[in-house]
């Protein structure tokens, strides 16, 4: 089995083990809602920019780094 085949076979199991509120779609949706709410509630670009920075870090952590660490931990 090649490395790319192994990554594809173990990657979905990470998301199957997570509850609905920790799925990629819910993480993305929550981030978009928080950013939109920041703009609609406060109307301040600097406050929305802070929200965007925080959400971007959150997305990178949970949608990029965690799955990559999981794949490394699962690889032989």
mmCIF file of N, CA, C and O in Angstrom:
data_model
loop_
_atom_site.group_PDB
_atom_site.id
_atom_site.type_symbol
_atom_site.label_atom_id
_atom_site.label_comp_id
_atom_site.label_asym_id
_atom_site.label_seq_id
_atom_site.Cartn_x
_atom_site.Cartn_y
_atom_site.Cartn_z
ATOM 1 N N UNK A 1 0.855 -1.176 0.000
ATOM 2 C CA UNK A 1 0.000 0.000 0.000
ATOM 3 C C UNK A 1 0.896 1.232 0.000
ATOM 4 O O UNK A 1 1.784 1.372 0.815
ATOM 5 N N UNK A 2 0.651 2.162 -0.923
ATOM 6 C CA UNK A 2 1.474 3.371 -0.992
ATOM 7 C C UNK A 2 1.087 4.327 0.128
ATOM 8 O O UNK A 2 0.047 4.192 0.765
ATOM 9 N N UNK A 3 1.939 5.314 0.331
ATOM 10 C CA UNK A 3 1.703 6.279 1.405
ATOM 11 C C UNK A 3 0.412 7.064 1.190
ATOM 12 O O UNK A 3 -0.337 7.311 2.111
ATOM 13 N N UNK A 4 0.130 7.447 -0.069
ATOM 14 C CA UNK A 4 -1.097 8.200 -0.333
ATOM 15 C C UNK A 4 -2.325 7.323 -0.103
ATOM 16 O O UNK A 4 -3.348 7.791 0.380
ATOM 17 N N UNK A 5 -2.231 6.022 -0.460
ATOM 18 C CA UNK A 5 -3.345 5.123 -0.190
ATOM 19 C C UNK A 5 -3.579 4.986 1.303
ATOM 20 O O UNK A 5 -4.708 4.968 1.768
ATOM 21 N N UNK A 6 -2.498 4.899 2.061
ATOM 22 C CA UNK A 6 -2.614 4.762 3.513
ATOM 23 C C UNK A 6 -3.231 6.015 4.125
ATOM 24 O O UNK A 6 -4.081 5.929 4.989
ATOM 25 N N UNK A 7 -2.830 7.197 3.632
ATOM 26 C CA UNK A 7 -3.388 8.448 4.158
ATOM 27 C C UNK A 7 -4.877 8.523 3.897
ATOM 28 O O UNK A 7 -5.644 8.956 4.743
ATOM 29 N N UNK A 8 -5.278 8.098 2.706
ATOM 30 C CA UNK A 8 -6.699 8.149 2.381
ATOM 31 C C UNK A 8 -7.493 7.145 3.203
ATOM 32 O O UNK A 8 -8.628 7.402 3.565
ATOM 33 N N UNK A 9 -6.902 6.017 3.527
ATOM 34 C CA UNK A 9 -7.647 5.011 4.264
ATOM 35 C C UNK A 9 -7.752 5.328 5.747
ATOM 36 O O UNK A 9 -8.706 4.951 6.392
ATOM 37 N N UNK A 10 -6.782 6.055 6.315
ATOM 38 C CA UNK A 10 -6.856 6.373 7.741
ATOM 39 C C UNK A 10 -7.506 7.724 7.998
ATOM 40 O O UNK A 10 -8.061 7.934 9.052
ATOM 41 N N UNK A 11 -7.444 8.635 7.067
ATOM 42 C CA UNK A 11 -7.988 9.967 7.280
ATOM 43 C C UNK A 11 -9.484 9.961 7.610
ATOM 44 O O UNK A 11 -9.891 10.620 8.543
ATOM 45 N N UNK A 12 -10.325 9.241 6.874
ATOM 46 C CA UNK A 12 -11.750 9.265 7.203
ATOM 47 C C UNK A 12 -12.050 8.734 8.608
ATOM 48 O O UNK A 12 -12.987 9.179 9.242
ATOM 49 N N UNK A 13 -11.260 7.788 9.103
ATOM 50 C CA UNK A 13 -11.554 7.237 10.418
ATOM 51 C C UNK A 13 -11.403 8.287 11.523
ATOM 52 O O UNK A 13 -12.052 8.182 12.546
ATOM 53 N N UNK A 14 -10.560 9.283 11.307
ATOM 54 C CA UNK A 14 -10.457 10.377 12.275
ATOM 55 C C UNK A 14 -11.815 11.057 12.424
ATOM 56 O O UNK A 14 -12.299 11.256 13.528
ATOM 57 N N UNK A 15 -12.451 11.375 11.304
ATOM 58 C CA UNK A 15 -13.720 12.085 11.356
ATOM 59 C C UNK A 15 -14.865 11.171 11.785
ATOM 60 O O UNK A 15 -15.836 11.641 12.370
ATOM 61 N N UNK A 16 -14.754 9.892 11.514
ATOM 62 C CA UNK A 16 -15.796 8.963 11.963
ATOM 63 C C UNK A 16 -15.798 8.827 13.479
ATOM 64 O O UNK A 16 -16.837 8.547 14.086
ATOM 65 N N UNK A 17 -14.651 9.047 14.104
ATOM 66 C CA UNK A 17 -14.534 8.932 15.553
ATOM 67 C C UNK A 17 -14.993 10.192 16.283
ATOM 68 O O UNK A 17 -15.109 10.194 17.506
ATOM 69 N N UNK A 18 -15.249 11.264 15.552
ATOM 70 C CA UNK A 18 -15.611 12.543 16.164
ATOM 71 C C UNK A 18 -17.122 12.755 16.157
ATOM 72 O O UNK A 18 -17.812 12.317 15.247
ATOM 73 N N UNK A 19 -17.641 13.471 17.168
ATOM 74 C CA UNK A 19 -19.083 13.792 17.181
ATOM 75 C C UNK A 19 -19.425 14.811 16.090
ATOM 76 O O UNK A 19 -18.532 15.427 15.503
ATOM 77 N N UNK A 20 -20.699 15.039 15.867
ATOM 78 C CA UNK A 20 -21.141 15.932 14.793
ATOM 79 C C UNK A 20 -20.589 17.346 14.943
ATOM 80 O O UNK A 20 -20.309 18.013 13.961
ATOM 81 N N UNK A 21 -20.432 17.813 16.173
ATOM 82 C CA UNK A 21 -19.978 19.185 16.378
ATOM 83 C C UNK A 21 -18.474 19.340 16.165
ATOM 84 O O UNK A 21 -17.953 20.448 16.235
ATOM 85 N N UNK A 22 -17.795 18.246 15.880
ATOM 86 C CA UNK A 22 -16.356 18.288 15.634
ATOM 87 C C UNK A 22 -16.039 17.788 14.224
ATOM 88 O O UNK A 22 -14.942 17.327 13.955
ATOM 89 N N UNK A 23 -16.992 17.868 13.325
ATOM 90 C CA UNK A 23 -16.798 17.493 11.930
ATOM 91 C C UNK A 23 -16.321 18.714 11.136
ATOM 92 O O UNK A 23 -16.575 19.859 11.541
ATOM 93 N N UNK A 24 -15.636 18.502 10.016
ATOM 94 C CA UNK A 24 -15.148 19.651 9.227
ATOM 95 C C UNK A 24 -16.257 20.627 8.841
ATOM 96 O O UNK A 24 -16.070 21.844 8.919
ATOM 97 N N UNK A 25 -17.415 20.126 8.430
ATOM 98 C CA UNK A 25 -18.498 21.025 8.022
ATOM 99 C C UNK A 25 -18.970 21.890 9.186
ATOM 100 O O UNK A 25 -19.280 23.071 9.005
ATOM 101 N N UNK A 26 -19.019 21.332 10.399
ATOM 102 C CA UNK A 26 -19.495 22.127 11.536
ATOM 103 C C UNK A 26 -18.435 23.127 11.988
ATOM 104 O O UNK A 26 -18.777 24.227 12.433
ATOM 105 N N UNK A 27 -17.172 22.764 11.859
ATOM 106 C CA UNK A 27 -16.092 23.703 12.200
ATOM 107 C C UNK A 27 -16.104 24.883 11.228
ATOM 108 O O UNK A 27 -16.028 26.045 11.648
ATOM 109 N N UNK A 28 -16.242 24.596 9.938
ATOM 110 C CA UNK A 28 -16.296 25.670 8.933
ATOM 111 C C UNK A 28 -17.543 26.537 9.113
ATOM 112 O O UNK A 28 -17.461 27.771 9.079
ATOM 113 N N UNK A 29 -18.690 25.907 9.304
ATOM 114 C CA UNK A 29 -19.940 26.647 9.463
ATOM 115 C C UNK A 29 -19.906 27.550 10.695
ATOM 116 O O UNK A 29 -20.309 28.717 10.631
ATOM 117 N N UNK A 30 -19.409 27.036 11.797
ATOM 118 C CA UNK A 30 -19.317 27.837 13.020
ATOM 119 C C UNK A 30 -18.406 29.039 12.813
ATOM 120 O O UNK A 30 -18.718 30.154 13.248
ATOM 121 N N UNK A 31 -17.284 28.820 12.138
ATOM 122 C CA UNK A 31 -16.361 29.928 11.872
ATOM 123 C C UNK A 31 -16.995 31.009 11.024
ATOM 124 O O UNK A 31 -16.864 32.207 11.306
ATOM 125 N N UNK A 32 -17.696 30.605 9.978
ATOM 126 C CA UNK A 32 -18.364 31.570 9.104
ATOM 127 C C UNK A 32 -19.429 32.342 9.878
ATOM 128 O O UNK A 32 -19.556 33.568 9.738
ATOM 129 N N UNK A 33 -20.190 31.654 10.717
ATOM 130 C CA UNK A 33 -21.232 32.310 11.513
ATOM 131 C C UNK A 33 -20.616 33.310 12.494
ATOM 132 O O UNK A 33 -21.122 34.434 12.647
ATOM 133 N N UNK A 34 -19.530 32.949 13.137
ATOM 134 C CA UNK A 34 -18.879 33.865 14.085
ATOM 135 C C UNK A 34 -18.363 35.106 13.368
ATOM 136 O O UNK A 34 -18.538 36.238 13.851
ATOM 137 N N UNK A 35 -17.750 34.925 12.208
ATOM 138 C CA UNK A 35 -17.241 36.073 11.449
ATOM 139 C C UNK A 35 -18.394 36.967 11.003
ATOM 140 O O UNK A 35 -18.341 38.193 11.166
ATOM 141 N N UNK A 36 -19.448 36.372 10.458
ATOM 142 C CA UNK A 36 -20.603 37.157 10.019
ATOM 143 C C UNK A 36 -21.269 37.868 11.191
ATOM 144 O O UNK A 36 -21.634 39.046 11.094
ATOM 145 N N UNK A 37 -21.408 37.174 12.304
ATOM 146 C CA UNK A 37 -22.030 37.789 13.485
ATOM 147 C C UNK A 37 -21.198 38.961 13.987
ATOM 148 O O UNK A 37 -21.751 39.989 14.400
ATOM 149 N N UNK A 38 -19.889 38.821 13.954
ATOM 150 C CA UNK A 38 -19.018 39.912 14.373
ATOM 151 C C UNK A 38 -19.268 41.150 13.520
ATOM 152 O O UNK A 38 -19.366 42.262 14.044
ATOM 153 N N UNK A 39 -19.384 40.958 12.225
ATOM 154 C CA UNK A 39 -19.604 42.099 11.344
ATOM 155 C C UNK A 39 -20.998 42.694 11.538
ATOM 156 O O UNK A 39 -21.152 43.904 11.663
ATOM 157 N N UNK A 40 -22.012 41.841 11.589
ATOM 158 C CA UNK A 40 -23.383 42.352 11.703
ATOM 159 C C UNK A 40 -23.679 42.955 13.071
ATOM 160 O O UNK A 40 -24.440 43.918 13.168
ATOM 161 N N UNK A 41 -23.090 42.423 14.125
ATOM 162 C CA UNK A 41 -23.358 42.953 15.463
ATOM 163 C C UNK A 41 -22.568 44.225 15.765
ATOM 164 O O UNK A 41 -23.096 45.144 16.390
ATOM 165 N N UNK A 42 -21.320 44.263 15.347
ATOM 166 C CA UNK A 42 -20.454 45.369 15.733
ATOM 167 C C UNK A 42 -20.136 46.320 14.592
ATOM 168 O O UNK A 42 -19.865 47.493 14.834
ATOM 169 N N UNK A 43 -20.106 45.843 13.350
ATOM 170 C CA UNK A 43 -19.844 46.699 12.200
ATOM 171 C C UNK A 43 -18.471 47.340 12.219
ATOM 172 O O UNK A 43 -18.280 48.388 11.604
ATOM 173 N N UNK A 44 -17.545 46.740 12.898
ATOM 174 C CA UNK A 44 -16.184 47.282 12.994
ATOM 175 C C UNK A 44 -15.228 46.343 12.272
ATOM 176 O O UNK A 44 -15.132 45.161 12.601
ATOM 177 N N UNK A 45 -14.512 46.905 11.302
ATOM 178 C CA UNK A 45 -13.607 46.077 10.513
ATOM 179 C C UNK A 45 -12.482 45.503 11.374
ATOM 180 O O UNK A 45 -12.076 44.360 11.199
ATOM 181 N N UNK A 46 -11.987 46.267 12.340
ATOM 182 C CA UNK A 46 -10.877 45.774 13.162
ATOM 183 C C UNK A 46 -11.334 44.625 14.059
ATOM 184 O O UNK A 46 -10.590 43.680 14.287
ATOM 185 N N UNK A 47 -12.551 44.690 14.542
ATOM 186 C CA UNK A 47 -13.072 43.612 15.380
ATOM 187 C C UNK A 47 -13.347 42.350 14.543
ATOM 188 O O UNK A 47 -13.032 41.238 14.959
ATOM 189 N N UNK A 48 -13.880 42.560 13.353
ATOM 190 C CA UNK A 48 -14.102 41.438 12.453
ATOM 191 C C UNK A 48 -12.771 40.841 12.005
ATOM 192 O O UNK A 48 -12.648 39.621 11.890
ATOM 193 N N UNK A 49 -11.767 41.672 11.784
ATOM 194 C CA UNK A 49 -10.435 41.175 11.410
ATOM 195 C C UNK A 49 -9.844 40.321 12.530
ATOM 196 O O UNK A 49 -9.214 39.287 12.261
ATOM 197 N N UNK A 50 -10.052 40.712 13.774
ATOM 198 C CA UNK A 50 -9.597 39.889 14.897
ATOM 199 C C UNK A 50 -10.325 38.542 14.913
ATOM 200 O O UNK A 50 -9.708 37.501 15.164
ATOM 201 N N UNK A 51 -11.610 38.585 14.636
ATOM 202 C CA UNK A 51 -12.383 37.341 14.575
ATOM 203 C C UNK A 51 -11.872 36.456 13.443
ATOM 204 O O UNK A 51 -11.707 35.241 13.616
ATOM 205 N N UNK A 52 -11.588 37.049 12.292
ATOM 206 C CA UNK A 52 -11.069 36.294 11.150
ATOM 207 C C UNK A 52 -9.725 35.662 11.500
ATOM 208 O O UNK A 52 -9.478 34.488 11.187
ATOM 209 N N UNK A 53 -8.857 36.393 12.155
ATOM 210 C CA UNK A 53 -7.552 35.839 12.536
ATOM 211 C C UNK A 53 -7.718 34.671 13.505
ATOM 212 O O UNK A 53 -7.069 33.634 13.342
ATOM 213 N N UNK A 54 -8.566 34.837 14.500
ATOM 214 C CA UNK A 54 -8.799 33.762 15.454
ATOM 215 C C UNK A 54 -9.408 32.529 14.809
ATOM 216 O O UNK A 54 -8.978 31.396 15.071
ATOM 217 N N UNK A 55 -10.386 32.733 13.951
ATOM 218 C CA UNK A 55 -11.045 31.620 13.266
ATOM 219 C C UNK A 55 -10.069 30.928 12.316
ATOM 220 O O UNK A 55 -10.058 29.699 12.221
ATOM 221 N N UNK A 56 -9.243 31.693 11.631
ATOM 222 C CA UNK A 56 -8.260 31.106 10.720
ATOM 223 C C UNK A 56 -7.282 30.212 11.475
ATOM 224 O O UNK A 56 -6.962 29.104 11.020
ATOM 225 N N UNK A 57 -6.828 30.665 12.625
ATOM 226 C CA UNK A 57 -5.942 29.837 13.453
ATOM 227 C C UNK A 57 -6.675 28.578 13.899
ATOM 228 O O UNK A 57 -6.127 27.482 13.851
ATOM 229 N N UNK A 58 -7.906 28.713 14.337
ATOM 230 C CA UNK A 58 -8.728 27.581 14.772
ATOM 231 C C UNK A 58 -8.906 26.574 13.634
ATOM 232 O O UNK A 58 -8.756 25.367 13.817
ATOM 233 N N UNK A 59 -9.256 27.079 12.432
ATOM 234 C CA UNK A 59 -9.409 26.202 11.281
ATOM 235 C C UNK A 59 -8.112 25.473 10.959
ATOM 236 O O UNK A 59 -8.121 24.285 10.682
ATOM 237 N N UNK A 60 -7.002 26.214 10.946
ATOM 238 C CA UNK A 60 -5.717 25.596 10.623
ATOM 239 C C UNK A 60 -5.382 24.500 11.634
ATOM 240 O O UNK A 60 -4.947 23.412 11.259
ATOM 241 N N UNK A 61 -5.621 24.784 12.892
ATOM 242 C CA UNK A 61 -5.328 23.802 13.934
ATOM 243 C C UNK A 61 -6.172 22.536 13.761
ATOM 244 O O UNK A 61 -5.638 21.426 13.702
ATOM 245 N N UNK A 62 -7.476 22.692 13.658
ATOM 246 C CA UNK A 62 -8.365 21.535 13.659
ATOM 247 C C UNK A 62 -8.611 20.904 12.296
ATOM 248 O O UNK A 62 -9.010 19.743 12.231
ATOM 249 N N UNK A 63 -8.375 21.639 11.214
ATOM 250 C CA UNK A 63 -8.629 21.078 9.887
ATOM 251 C C UNK A 63 -7.361 20.695 9.139
ATOM 252 O O UNK A 63 -7.432 19.966 8.143
ATOM 253 N N UNK A 64 -6.198 21.163 9.612
ATOM 254 C CA UNK A 64 -4.936 20.849 8.942
ATOM 255 C C UNK A 64 -3.991 20.099 9.877
ATOM 256 O O UNK A 64 -3.558 18.981 9.577
ATOM 257 N N UNK A 65 -3.669 20.699 11.017
ATOM 258 C CA UNK A 65 -2.658 20.104 11.896
ATOM 259 C C UNK A 65 -3.135 18.821 12.586
ATOM 260 O O UNK A 65 -2.390 17.846 12.647
ATOM 261 N N UNK A 66 -4.337 18.814 13.111
ATOM 262 C CA UNK A 66 -4.838 17.616 13.803
ATOM 263 C C UNK A 66 -4.945 16.420 12.851
ATOM 264 O O UNK A 66 -4.445 15.342 13.173
ATOM 265 N N UNK A 67 -5.553 16.568 11.654
ATOM 266 C CA UNK A 67 -5.582 15.416 10.743
ATOM 267 C C UNK A 67 -4.183 14.958 10.320
ATOM 268 O O UNK A 67 -3.937 13.758 10.197
ATOM 269 N N UNK A 68 -3.265 15.887 10.130
ATOM 270 C CA UNK A 68 -1.896 15.512 9.748
ATOM 271 C C UNK A 68 -1.218 14.737 10.892
ATOM 272 O O UNK A 68 -0.548 13.732 10.642
ATOM 273 N N UNK A 69 -1.403 15.192 12.112
ATOM 274 C CA UNK A 69 -0.825 14.492 13.256
ATOM 275 C C UNK A 69 -1.455 13.106 13.399
ATOM 276 O O UNK A 69 -0.766 12.124 13.731
ATOM 277 N N UNK A 70 -2.739 13.001 13.140
ATOM 278 C CA UNK A 70 -3.424 11.716 13.214
ATOM 279 C C UNK A 70 -2.869 10.748 12.163
ATOM 280 O O UNK A 70 -2.613 9.580 12.456
ATOM 281 N N UNK A 71 -2.668 11.254 10.930
ATOM 282 C CA UNK A 71 -2.112 10.410 9.881
ATOM 283 C C UNK A 71 -0.701 9.958 10.236
ATOM 284 O O UNK A 71 -0.349 8.805 10.019
ATOM 285 N N UNK A 72 0.116 10.867 10.809
ATOM 286 C CA UNK A 72 1.484 10.480 11.218
ATOM 287 C C UNK A 72 1.447 9.443 12.321
ATOM 288 O O UNK A 72 2.235 8.520 12.325
ATOM 289 N N UNK A 73 0.532 9.592 13.259
ATOM 290 C CA UNK A 73 0.441 8.644 14.373
ATOM 291 C C UNK A 73 -0.042 7.278 13.901
ATOM 292 O O UNK A 73 0.343 6.259 14.467
ATOM 293 N N UNK A 74 -0.858 7.241 12.874
ATOM 294 C CA UNK A 74 -1.409 5.991 12.358
ATOM 295 C C UNK A 74 -0.483 5.305 11.370
ATOM 296 O O UNK A 74 -0.667 4.135 11.082
ATOM 297 N N UNK A 75 0.481 6.047 10.812
ATOM 298 C CA UNK A 75 1.353 5.427 9.804
ATOM 299 C C UNK A 75 2.368 4.509 10.478
ATOM 300 O O UNK A 75 2.820 4.776 11.581
ATOM 301 N N UNK A 76 2.720 3.419 9.767
ATOM 302 C CA UNK A 76 3.654 2.443 10.363
ATOM 303 C C UNK A 76 5.071 2.969 10.456
ATOM 304 O O UNK A 76 5.498 3.832 9.861
#
